Amino acid sequence: MTNKYFFLLGIYYLMLMQGCSPAYEEATHIFVGGNIYTVNPDQPIVEAIALKENQILFTGDAADVHGYMGPETKITELRGKTMTPGWIEGHGHFMGLGYSELNLDLSDTRSFGEIADLVKAAAEKTPKGEWIVGRGWHQSKWTESPGKEINGFPLHHEISRVSPDHPVFLYHASGHAGFANARAMEIAGLSPLGGEQMRDAMELEGGEIIRDENGNPTGVFNERAMGLISRHIPESSPEKDIQAFELAQEACFRNGITGFHDAGIGAATLELYRQMKSERKLKLRMYLMLAGGQKEWLEEWFLKGPEIDSLLTIRAIKLSCDGALGSRGAWLLEEYSDRPGHFGHETLPMSYVQKIAELSLQHGFQVCSHAIGDRANKEVLDRYQAALESLKGNIPDHRFRIEHAQHLHPEDIPRFAELGVLPAMQAIHLSSDRPWAIDRLGEKRIKEGAYMWQALLQTGVPVINGTDVPVEPINPLANFYASVTRKTLQGKPEEGYEAEQKMTREQALKSYTLDAAYGAFEENMKGSLEVGKVADLVVFDRNIMEIPEAEILQTKVVLTVLDGKIVYQQ
């Protein structure tokens, strides 16, 4: 096969040396000699692709691409490597990705002691009084007991001991809980058994302060209670924001990501993105979800309407309707198996969800609701349905989404397709969470409604994939592996968890490309390698559609092309 491509290239170069003109429009860049998966059902695999500046000019057989060659055409021999459309992060937090490379990274910690060691090291090089902020810990992934626990969480004392002069706040991997040391709680006025703040927060709607048997705060703040601490953390500087932005963009390109659905931004972040675009520093295609908790800001946007652009689109609203399973904040229909009497948290009134859905339908916005627990999913679907029914049949192409859709009641699975609601799911969460999720939900709920990718796909609804970065690393290949194996990244169990829900490799690739583009109303512009679409491409060093499962995790991105320009090359 490779000899065939070298032979053809030899002919093409000979033609160029002889001054032959292209038979068709001249390409600026041609790729040939590899496995090119287009995600176009009418032409799923081709031998060559030609670009004209930032658009795809030709896809097809290697023998036919020479007609697009001219004196200025650049030719890249793929040498058996694999090309796909550029991958789209279907649900992530862009600035969180950037700041995860600046702040304390706890994602690899496997014990509470390791976390204390990292905090101690940070305290030794941080000026006294300055905040130490980190993210990524997950108590269900620890391999050693932290000692005394309250509701599955340790107490703050060890972290407080190693950082007496620094306020510390460490976000849970999910972002739905945080761990504060004594100094941070003191600054927040949450002293043990005292302080007006503590009394006022005893009954906090949509959140929880974990307390010990004496009523003292343990240091763990769940859901909306995190704000009691986080409001005291100084805002970042403009210089640091720009640094985080640039680090996040570089990380995307290294991983073959050419598009990013940013799940919940505020006004300040939007202004940063506008600045980066005006200074020509924004290269990644961004699809933005406005943070739905800022009511007045949303009202302004409803008056203005969406802003649609090939590089920076503002068309969606993010509503956070419950918490995460790891922190027991996901809103469930039945109590937690490992915490009797606890059902999680409704973090946003459902009446507000319905109101925003109705206004969004009137003003052309998409609603993207975070819902992890089965009750949260049911309630959101109910509110979407009520909003749609209020239109009395005149229903637009709304493409409302549920972000995560992680644990569903079986009766709600077909409702996604019936209502035209898109599940935006993160396959990698199964690899990370499934080993302990069964403790939270029990076997019956896991088997009937957890991570139901194939069941949803069979109803005809597309599934949008992503990583929820920085909850999980941005690496899409780990996500692809999880999608097609339903195993942990250590390859367990051998047959995968609930194996009947695996995606095929074709489904998994589509979930990260064309289906993700569809989830942002952009399927006519990107998501597949077709003539006229933008030239967003990624090249891998192995054929991820055919290699053994274990090799998927060893695969590397060797080239990322965005808008016809190389933005990363190994």
mmCIF file of C-alpha atoms in Angstrom, residues 25-367:
data_model
loop_
_atom_site.group_PDB
_atom_site.id
_atom_site.type_symbol
_atom_site.label_atom_id
_atom_site.label_comp_id
_atom_site.label_asym_id
_atom_site.label_seq_id
_atom_site.Cartn_x
_atom_site.Cartn_y
_atom_site.Cartn_z
ATOM 1 C CA GLU A 25 -8.695 24.412 -8.838
ATOM 2 C CA GLU A 26 -5.215 24.379 -7.342
ATOM 3 C CA ALA A 27 -4.936 23.071 -3.790
ATOM 4 C CA THR A 28 -2.747 24.729 -1.192
ATOM 5 C CA HIS A 29 -2.169 21.472 0.729
ATOM 6 C CA ILE A 30 -2.688 17.797 -0.122
ATOM 7 C CA PHE A 31 -2.528 14.847 2.280
ATOM 8 C CA VAL A 32 -2.096 11.361 0.862
ATOM 9 C CA GLY A 33 -0.798 7.977 1.897
ATOM 10 C CA GLY A 34 -2.727 7.202 5.077
ATOM 11 C CA ASN A 35 -6.013 6.055 6.546
ATOM 12 C CA ILE A 36 -8.422 8.988 6.232
ATOM 13 C CA TYR A 37 -11.724 8.564 8.081
ATOM 14 C CA THR A 38 -14.132 11.290 6.984
ATOM 15 C CA VAL A 39 -17.197 10.629 9.220
ATOM 16 C CA ASN A 40 -19.168 11.221 6.009
ATOM 17 C CA PRO A 41 -21.546 8.244 5.603
ATOM 18 C CA ASP A 42 -21.509 8.640 1.812
ATOM 19 C CA GLN A 43 -17.706 8.392 1.659
ATOM 20 C CA PRO A 44 -16.448 7.060 5.023
ATOM 21 C CA ILE A 45 -12.824 6.299 4.038
ATOM 22 C CA VAL A 46 -10.705 8.041 1.406
ATOM 23 C CA GLU A 47 -7.095 7.908 0.258
ATOM 24 C CA ALA A 48 -6.419 11.627 -0.195
ATOM 25 C CA ILE A 49 -7.673 15.035 0.805
ATOM 26 C CA ALA A 50 -6.940 18.425 -0.740
ATOM 27 C CA LEU A 51 -7.301 21.794 0.963
ATOM 28 C CA LYS A 52 -7.765 25.252 -0.511
ATOM 29 C CA GLU A 53 -6.652 27.690 2.191
ATOM 30 C CA ASN A 54 -9.080 27.027 5.057
ATOM 31 C CA GLN A 55 -11.572 24.792 3.249
ATOM 32 C CA ILE A 56 -11.678 21.205 2.035
ATOM 33 C CA LEU A 57 -11.439 21.146 -1.761
ATOM 34 C CA PHE A 58 -11.400 17.392 -2.504
ATOM 35 C CA THR A 59 -11.709 14.012 -0.812
ATOM 36 C CA GLY A 60 -11.324 10.749 -2.671
ATOM 37 C CA ASP A 61 -8.902 8.349 -4.320
ATOM 38 C CA ALA A 62 -5.195 9.070 -4.461
ATOM 39 C CA ALA A 63 -5.267 8.602 -8.230
ATOM 40 C CA ASP A 64 -7.676 11.516 -8.604
ATOM 41 C CA VAL A 65 -6.037 14.099 -6.354
ATOM 42 C CA HIS A 66 -3.208 14.941 -8.788
ATOM 43 C CA GLY A 67 -5.598 17.121 -10.786
ATOM 44 C CA TYR A 68 -5.577 19.585 -7.892
ATOM 45 C CA MET A 69 -1.785 19.868 -7.762
ATOM 46 C CA GLY A 70 -0.035 23.040 -8.823
ATOM 47 C CA PRO A 71 3.408 24.600 -8.455
ATOM 48 C CA GLU A 72 2.612 25.994 -4.990
ATOM 49 C CA THR A 73 0.812 22.948 -3.606
ATOM 50 C CA LYS A 74 2.294 21.485 -0.417
ATOM 51 C CA ILE A 75 2.134 17.679 -0.289
ATOM 52 C CA THR A 76 2.205 15.740 2.986
ATOM 53 C CA GLU A 77 2.758 11.986 2.845
ATOM 54 C CA LEU A 78 0.977 10.489 5.846
ATOM 55 C CA ARG A 79 3.072 7.295 5.669
ATOM 56 C CA GLY A 80 0.278 5.056 6.887
ATOM 57 C CA LYS A 81 -0.854 7.313 9.717
ATOM 58 C CA THR A 82 -4.538 7.991 10.414
ATOM 59 C CA MET A 83 -6.439 11.214 9.795
ATOM 60 C CA THR A 84 -9.872 12.168 11.132
ATOM 61 C CA PRO A 85 -11.794 15.424 11.413
ATOM 62 C CA GLY A 86 -10.558 17.679 14.207
ATOM 63 C CA TRP A 87 -11.991 16.535 17.522
ATOM 64 C CA ILE A 88 -14.447 18.698 19.437
ATOM 65 C CA GLU A 89 -14.498 18.866 23.224
ATOM 66 C CA GLY A 90 -18.251 18.609 23.741
ATOM 67 C CA HIS A 91 -18.282 19.704 27.381
ATOM 68 C CA GLY A 92 -15.366 21.265 29.196
ATOM 69 C CA HIS A 93 -14.260 24.291 31.165
ATOM 70 C CA PHE A 94 -11.622 26.088 29.141
ATOM 71 C CA MET A 95 -10.213 28.426 31.757
ATOM 72 C CA GLY A 96 -10.359 25.592 34.273
ATOM 73 C CA LEU A 97 -8.073 23.679 31.915
ATOM 74 C CA GLY A 98 -5.648 26.606 31.823
ATOM 75 C CA TYR A 99 -5.690 27.167 35.560
ATOM 76 C CA SER A 100 -5.229 23.461 36.239
ATOM 77 C CA GLU A 101 -1.743 23.934 34.812
ATOM 78 C CA LEU A 102 -1.125 26.963 37.064
ATOM 79 C CA ASN A 103 -2.674 25.857 40.369
ATOM 80 C CA LEU A 104 -2.124 22.787 42.554
ATOM 81 C CA ASP A 105 -2.982 19.688 40.498
ATOM 82 C CA LEU A 106 -4.382 16.921 42.708
ATOM 83 C CA SER A 107 -5.714 14.668 39.945
ATOM 84 C CA ASP A 108 -3.050 11.980 40.449
ATOM 85 C CA THR A 109 -3.257 11.826 44.246
ATOM 86 C CA ARG A 110 -4.171 8.463 45.702
ATOM 87 C CA SER A 111 -4.371 9.311 49.405
ATOM 88 C CA PHE A 112 -5.205 12.156 51.758
ATOM 89 C CA GLY A 113 -1.584 12.057 52.903
ATOM 90 C CA GLU A 114 -0.374 12.801 49.374
ATOM 91 C CA ILE A 115 -2.641 15.843 49.263
ATOM 92 C CA ALA A 116 -1.268 17.092 52.583
ATOM 93 C CA ASP A 117 2.284 16.642 51.261
ATOM 94 C CA LEU A 118 1.490 18.718 48.153
ATOM 95 C CA VAL A 119 -0.125 21.441 50.250
ATOM 96 C CA LYS A 120 2.913 21.504 52.534
ATOM 97 C CA ALA A 121 5.274 21.845 49.549
ATOM 98 C CA ALA A 122 3.127 24.666 48.136
ATOM 99 C CA ALA A 123 3.053 26.440 51.498
ATOM 100 C CA GLU A 124 6.842 26.378 51.711
ATOM 101 C CA LYS A 125 7.185 28.370 48.480
ATOM 102 C CA THR A 126 4.121 30.624 48.810
ATOM 103 C CA PRO A 127 4.316 33.923 50.735
ATOM 104 C CA LYS A 128 2.506 33.775 54.076
ATOM 105 C CA GLY A 129 -1.106 34.811 53.911
ATOM 106 C CA GLU A 130 -1.560 34.045 50.208
ATOM 107 C CA TRP A 131 -4.181 31.522 49.163
ATOM 108 C CA ILE A 132 -3.263 28.032 47.991
ATOM 109 C CA VAL A 133 -5.857 26.761 45.511
ATOM 110 C CA GLY A 134 -5.970 23.336 43.913
ATOM 111 C CA ARG A 135 -8.292 20.891 42.222
ATOM 112 C CA GLY A 136 -8.600 17.234 41.356
ATOM 113 C CA TRP A 137 -8.907 15.187 44.566
ATOM 114 C CA HIS A 138 -11.452 12.389 44.727
ATOM 115 C CA GLN A 139 -11.935 10.430 47.927
ATOM 116 C CA SER A 140 -13.286 7.359 46.118
ATOM 117 C CA LYS A 141 -9.973 6.956 44.266
ATOM 118 C CA TRP A 142 -7.800 6.887 47.391
ATOM 119 C CA THR A 143 -5.995 3.615 48.037
ATOM 120 C CA GLU A 144 -5.278 4.400 51.711
ATOM 121 C CA SER A 145 -7.683 5.273 54.510
ATOM 122 C CA PRO A 146 -7.522 8.932 55.570
ATOM 123 C CA GLY A 147 -8.428 7.993 59.132
ATOM 124 C CA LYS A 148 -11.569 9.375 60.688
ATOM 125 C CA GLU A 149 -14.298 10.160 58.141
ATOM 126 C CA ILE A 150 -17.628 11.968 58.231
ATOM 127 C CA ASN A 151 -20.067 11.053 55.446
ATOM 128 C CA GLY A 152 -17.178 9.541 53.512
ATOM 129 C CA PHE A 153 -14.909 12.596 53.795
ATOM 130 C CA PRO A 154 -11.839 13.143 56.030
ATOM 131 C CA LEU A 155 -11.391 16.009 58.467
ATOM 132 C CA HIS A 156 -9.321 19.097 57.702
ATOM 133 C CA HIS A 157 -6.799 18.798 60.553
ATOM 134 C CA GLU A 158 -3.859 17.304 58.622
ATOM 135 C CA ILE A 159 -4.088 19.936 55.884
ATOM 136 C CA SER A 160 -4.489 22.673 58.499
ATOM 137 C CA ARG A 161 -1.408 21.411 60.347
ATOM 138 C CA VAL A 162 0.882 21.720 57.306
ATOM 139 C CA SER A 163 -0.480 25.132 56.243
ATOM 140 C CA PRO A 164 -1.231 27.184 59.378
ATOM 141 C CA ASP A 165 -0.295 30.504 57.732
ATOM 142 C CA HIS A 166 -2.032 30.012 54.384
ATOM 143 C CA PRO A 167 -5.736 29.798 53.573
ATOM 144 C CA VAL A 168 -6.259 26.666 51.465
ATOM 145 C CA PHE A 169 -9.193 25.632 49.289
ATOM 146 C CA LEU A 170 -9.003 22.434 47.249
ATOM 147 C CA TYR A 171 -11.759 21.749 44.740
ATOM 148 C CA HIS A 172 -13.055 18.218 44.307
ATOM 149 C CA ALA A 173 -12.360 16.690 40.872
ATOM 150 C CA SER A 174 -16.028 17.206 40.000
ATOM 151 C CA GLY A 175 -15.915 20.876 40.950
ATOM 152 C CA HIS A 176 -18.989 20.309 43.130
ATOM 153 C CA ALA A 177 -17.280 20.223 46.522
ATOM 154 C CA GLY A 178 -14.265 21.831 48.131
ATOM 155 C CA PHE A 179 -11.938 21.217 51.058
ATOM 156 C CA ALA A 180 -10.900 24.161 53.239
ATOM 157 C CA ASN A 181 -8.260 24.339 55.944
ATOM 158 C CA ALA A 182 -8.727 26.059 59.305
ATOM 159 C CA ARG A 183 -7.244 29.365 58.125
ATOM 160 C CA ALA A 184 -9.645 29.558 55.157
ATOM 161 C CA MET A 185 -12.634 28.840 57.411
ATOM 162 C CA GLU A 186 -11.429 31.458 59.872
ATOM 163 C CA ILE A 187 -11.277 34.078 57.100
ATOM 164 C CA ALA A 188 -14.803 33.101 56.077
ATOM 165 C CA GLY A 189 -16.051 33.530 59.649
ATOM 166 C CA LEU A 190 -16.826 29.828 60.021
ATOM 167 C CA SER A 191 -15.106 29.187 63.315
ATOM 168 C CA PRO A 192 -16.013 26.014 65.219
ATOM 169 C CA LEU A 193 -19.432 26.191 66.840
ATOM 170 C CA GLY A 194 -19.591 29.928 66.466
ATOM 171 C CA GLY A 195 -19.830 32.945 64.278
ATOM 172 C CA GLU A 196 -22.890 34.452 62.601
ATOM 173 C CA GLN A 197 -21.830 33.005 59.250
ATOM 174 C CA MET A 198 -21.899 29.499 60.667
ATOM 175 C CA ARG A 199 -25.341 29.963 62.188
ATOM 176 C CA ASP A 200 -26.706 31.545 59.004
ATOM 177 C CA ALA A 201 -25.336 28.661 56.945
ATOM 178 C CA MET A 202 -26.799 25.873 59.060
ATOM 179 C CA GLU A 203 -29.662 25.489 56.579
ATOM 180 C CA LEU A 204 -28.129 26.305 53.206
ATOM 181 C CA GLU A 205 -30.463 25.607 50.289
ATOM 182 C CA GLY A 206 -28.753 23.686 47.492
ATOM 183 C CA GLY A 207 -25.599 23.010 49.483
ATOM 184 C CA GLU A 208 -24.165 21.467 52.612
ATOM 185 C CA ILE A 209 -21.445 22.048 55.165
ATOM 186 C CA ILE A 210 -20.188 18.649 56.326
ATOM 187 C CA ARG A 211 -19.911 18.725 60.133
ATOM 188 C CA ASP A 212 -18.567 16.358 62.769
ATOM 189 C CA GLU A 213 -20.537 14.889 65.658
ATOM 190 C CA ASN A 214 -20.084 18.114 67.645
ATOM 191 C CA GLY A 215 -21.324 20.363 64.865
ATOM 192 C CA ASN A 216 -17.877 21.645 63.884
ATOM 193 C CA PRO A 217 -17.140 22.084 60.167
ATOM 194 C CA THR A 218 -14.940 19.238 58.875
ATOM 195 C CA GLY A 219 -13.579 21.410 56.057
ATOM 196 C CA VAL A 220 -15.765 19.915 53.298
ATOM 197 C CA PHE A 221 -18.235 22.253 51.591
ATOM 198 C CA ASN A 222 -20.694 20.734 49.152
ATOM 199 C CA GLU A 223 -22.343 22.446 46.164
ATOM 200 C CA ARG A 224 -23.537 26.004 46.891
ATOM 201 C CA ALA A 225 -21.875 25.962 50.301
ATOM 202 C CA MET A 226 -18.529 26.286 48.498
ATOM 203 C CA GLY A 227 -19.326 29.944 47.961
ATOM 204 C CA LEU A 228 -18.918 30.584 51.684
ATOM 205 C CA ILE A 229 -15.180 30.004 51.143
ATOM 206 C CA SER A 230 -14.577 30.753 47.454
ATOM 207 C CA ARG A 231 -15.961 34.309 47.685
ATOM 208 C CA HIS A 232 -12.913 35.186 49.804
ATOM 209 C CA ILE A 233 -10.349 33.953 47.253
ATOM 210 C CA PRO A 234 -8.845 36.976 45.463
ATOM 211 C CA GLU A 235 -9.688 37.384 41.816
ATOM 212 C CA SER A 236 -6.965 36.435 39.382
ATOM 213 C CA SER A 237 -4.991 39.107 37.550
ATOM 214 C CA PRO A 238 -5.505 39.881 33.841
ATOM 215 C CA GLU A 239 -1.955 38.692 33.167
ATOM 216 C CA LYS A 240 -2.621 35.355 34.840
ATOM 217 C CA ASP A 241 -5.906 34.959 32.949
ATOM 218 C CA ILE A 242 -4.105 35.415 29.635
ATOM 219 C CA GLN A 243 -1.444 32.913 30.664
ATOM 220 C CA ALA A 244 -4.136 30.369 31.591
ATOM 221 C CA PHE A 245 -5.918 31.006 28.274
ATOM 222 C CA GLU A 246 -2.768 30.383 26.248
ATOM 223 C CA LEU A 247 -1.910 27.226 28.206
ATOM 224 C CA ALA A 248 -5.418 25.858 27.652
ATOM 225 C CA GLN A 249 -5.320 26.529 23.918
ATOM 226 C CA GLU A 250 -1.935 24.853 23.569
ATOM 227 C CA ALA A 251 -3.199 21.818 25.500
ATOM 228 C CA CYS A 252 -6.143 21.514 23.125
ATOM 229 C CA PHE A 253 -3.945 21.576 20.035
ATOM 230 C CA ARG A 254 -1.562 18.969 21.506
ATOM 231 C CA ASN A 255 -4.534 16.689 21.913
ATOM 232 C CA GLY A 256 -6.095 17.153 18.481
ATOM 233 C CA ILE A 257 -8.898 19.391 19.777
ATOM 234 C CA THR A 258 -10.012 22.006 17.244
ATOM 235 C CA GLY A 259 -13.363 22.935 18.813
ATOM 236 C CA PHE A 260 -14.448 23.489 22.423
ATOM 237 C CA HIS A 261 -17.891 23.757 24.038
ATOM 238 C CA ASP A 262 -17.206 25.902 27.108
ATOM 239 C CA ALA A 263 -19.800 24.854 29.667
ATOM 240 C CA GLY A 264 -20.688 27.929 31.675
ATOM 241 C CA ILE A 265 -18.857 31.259 31.486
ATOM 242 C CA GLY A 266 -19.397 34.645 33.102
ATOM 243 C CA ALA A 267 -19.129 38.150 31.721
ATOM 244 C CA ALA A 268 -15.454 38.586 32.637
ATOM 245 C CA THR A 269 -14.422 35.391 30.852
ATOM 246 C CA LEU A 270 -16.405 36.392 27.768
ATOM 247 C CA GLU A 271 -14.579 39.713 27.656
ATOM 248 C CA LEU A 272 -11.246 37.877 27.869
ATOM 249 C CA TYR A 273 -12.233 35.724 24.891
ATOM 250 C CA ARG A 274 -13.290 38.795 22.932
ATOM 251 C CA GLN A 275 -9.939 40.384 23.719
ATOM 252 C CA MET A 276 -8.039 37.291 22.595
ATOM 253 C CA LYS A 277 -10.021 37.230 19.351
ATOM 254 C CA SER A 278 -9.435 40.931 18.633
ATOM 255 C CA GLU A 279 -5.702 40.411 19.209
ATOM 256 C CA ARG A 280 -5.758 37.356 16.889
ATOM 257 C CA LYS A 281 -4.654 35.088 19.740
ATOM 258 C CA LEU A 282 -7.837 33.020 19.670
ATOM 259 C CA LYS A 283 -7.436 30.226 17.136
ATOM 260 C CA LEU A 284 -9.592 27.480 18.660
ATOM 261 C CA ARG A 285 -13.261 27.331 17.647
ATOM 262 C CA MET A 286 -15.234 28.174 20.791
ATOM 263 C CA TYR A 287 -18.924 27.496 21.438
ATOM 264 C CA LEU A 288 -19.935 29.301 24.614
ATOM 265 C CA MET A 289 -22.609 28.549 27.201
ATOM 266 C CA LEU A 290 -23.516 31.584 29.295
ATOM 267 C CA ALA A 291 -23.693 30.885 33.036
ATOM 268 C CA GLY A 292 -27.413 30.697 33.734
ATOM 269 C CA GLY A 293 -27.337 31.886 37.323
ATOM 270 C CA GLN A 294 -26.803 35.530 36.314
ATOM 271 C CA LYS A 295 -30.426 36.515 35.665
ATOM 272 C CA GLU A 296 -29.890 40.169 34.716
ATOM 273 C CA TRP A 297 -27.081 39.241 32.312
ATOM 274 C CA LEU A 298 -29.311 36.673 30.602
ATOM 275 C CA GLU A 299 -32.057 39.253 30.192
ATOM 276 C CA GLU A 300 -29.595 41.460 28.312
ATOM 277 C CA TRP A 301 -28.691 38.556 26.041
ATOM 278 C CA PHE A 302 -32.313 37.702 25.362
ATOM 279 C CA LEU A 303 -32.759 41.242 24.073
ATOM 280 C CA LYS A 304 -29.598 41.063 21.912
ATOM 281 C CA GLY A 305 -29.972 37.502 20.632
ATOM 282 C CA PRO A 306 -27.239 34.965 19.823
ATOM 283 C CA GLU A 307 -23.889 35.854 18.245
ATOM 284 C CA ILE A 308 -22.893 33.252 15.668
ATOM 285 C CA ASP A 309 -19.360 33.196 14.303
ATOM 286 C CA SER A 310 -17.036 30.516 12.914
ATOM 287 C CA LEU A 311 -14.562 31.163 15.732
ATOM 288 C CA LEU A 312 -16.540 32.472 18.735
ATOM 289 C CA THR A 313 -20.257 31.665 19.042
ATOM 290 C CA ILE A 314 -22.534 32.671 21.929
ATOM 291 C CA ARG A 315 -25.783 30.772 21.562
ATOM 292 C CA ALA A 316 -26.302 28.595 24.652
ATOM 293 C CA ILE A 317 -27.196 28.961 28.333
ATOM 294 C CA LYS A 318 -25.830 26.622 31.010
ATOM 295 C CA LEU A 319 -28.046 25.748 33.984
ATOM 296 C CA SER A 320 -26.601 23.774 36.894
ATOM 297 C CA CYS A 321 -29.462 21.679 38.264
ATOM 298 C CA ASP A 322 -27.754 19.257 40.657
ATOM 299 C CA GLY A 323 -24.353 18.218 41.935
ATOM 300 C CA ALA A 324 -21.936 15.375 41.313
ATOM 301 C CA LEU A 325 -22.173 11.729 42.285
ATOM 302 C CA GLY A 326 -18.720 11.652 43.895
ATOM 303 C CA SER A 327 -19.668 14.284 46.456
ATOM 304 C CA ARG A 328 -23.174 12.796 46.792
ATOM 305 C CA GLY A 329 -24.646 15.955 45.342
ATOM 306 C CA ALA A 330 -26.331 14.328 42.315
ATOM 307 C CA TRP A 331 -30.122 14.579 42.790
ATOM 308 C CA LEU A 332 -31.652 11.102 42.997
ATOM 309 C CA LEU A 333 -35.168 9.682 42.951
ATOM 310 C CA GLU A 334 -34.228 7.215 45.687
ATOM 311 C CA GLU A 335 -31.785 7.657 48.543
ATOM 312 C CA TYR A 336 -28.062 6.992 48.191
ATOM 313 C CA SER A 337 -27.188 3.362 48.798
ATOM 314 C CA ASP A 338 -24.200 4.406 50.917
ATOM 315 C CA ARG A 339 -25.890 7.317 52.721
ATOM 316 C CA PRO A 340 -29.443 6.457 53.798
ATOM 317 C CA GLY A 341 -31.862 9.363 53.887
ATOM 318 C CA HIS A 342 -29.781 11.511 51.521
ATOM 319 C CA PHE A 343 -31.017 12.262 47.994
ATOM 320 C CA GLY A 344 -28.478 14.830 46.777
ATOM 321 C CA HIS A 345 -29.196 18.462 45.964
ATOM 322 C CA GLU A 346 -31.469 20.455 43.706
ATOM 323 C CA THR A 347 -29.073 23.342 43.064
ATOM 324 C CA LEU A 348 -31.441 25.442 40.935
ATOM 325 C CA PRO A 349 -35.226 25.812 41.270
ATOM 326 C CA MET A 350 -36.971 23.847 38.556
ATOM 327 C CA SER A 351 -39.401 26.721 38.011
ATOM 328 C CA TYR A 352 -36.393 28.804 36.950
ATOM 329 C CA VAL A 353 -35.284 26.087 34.524
ATOM 330 C CA GLN A 354 -38.688 26.147 32.845
ATOM 331 C CA LYS A 355 -38.731 29.942 32.652
ATOM 332 C CA ILE A 356 -35.274 30.092 31.043
ATOM 333 C CA ALA A 357 -36.257 27.317 28.632
ATOM 334 C CA GLU A 358 -39.338 29.263 27.544
ATOM 335 C CA LEU A 359 -37.385 32.499 27.082
ATOM 336 C CA SER A 360 -34.636 30.675 25.202
ATOM 337 C CA LEU A 361 -37.140 29.185 22.762
ATOM 338 C CA GLN A 362 -38.530 32.680 22.124
ATOM 339 C CA HIS A 363 -35.119 34.291 21.594
ATOM 340 C CA GLY A 364 -33.157 31.594 19.736
ATOM 341 C CA PHE A 365 -30.942 30.252 22.524
ATOM 342 C CA GLN A 366 -30.083 26.669 23.350
ATOM 343 C CA VAL A 367 -30.421 25.476 26.951
#
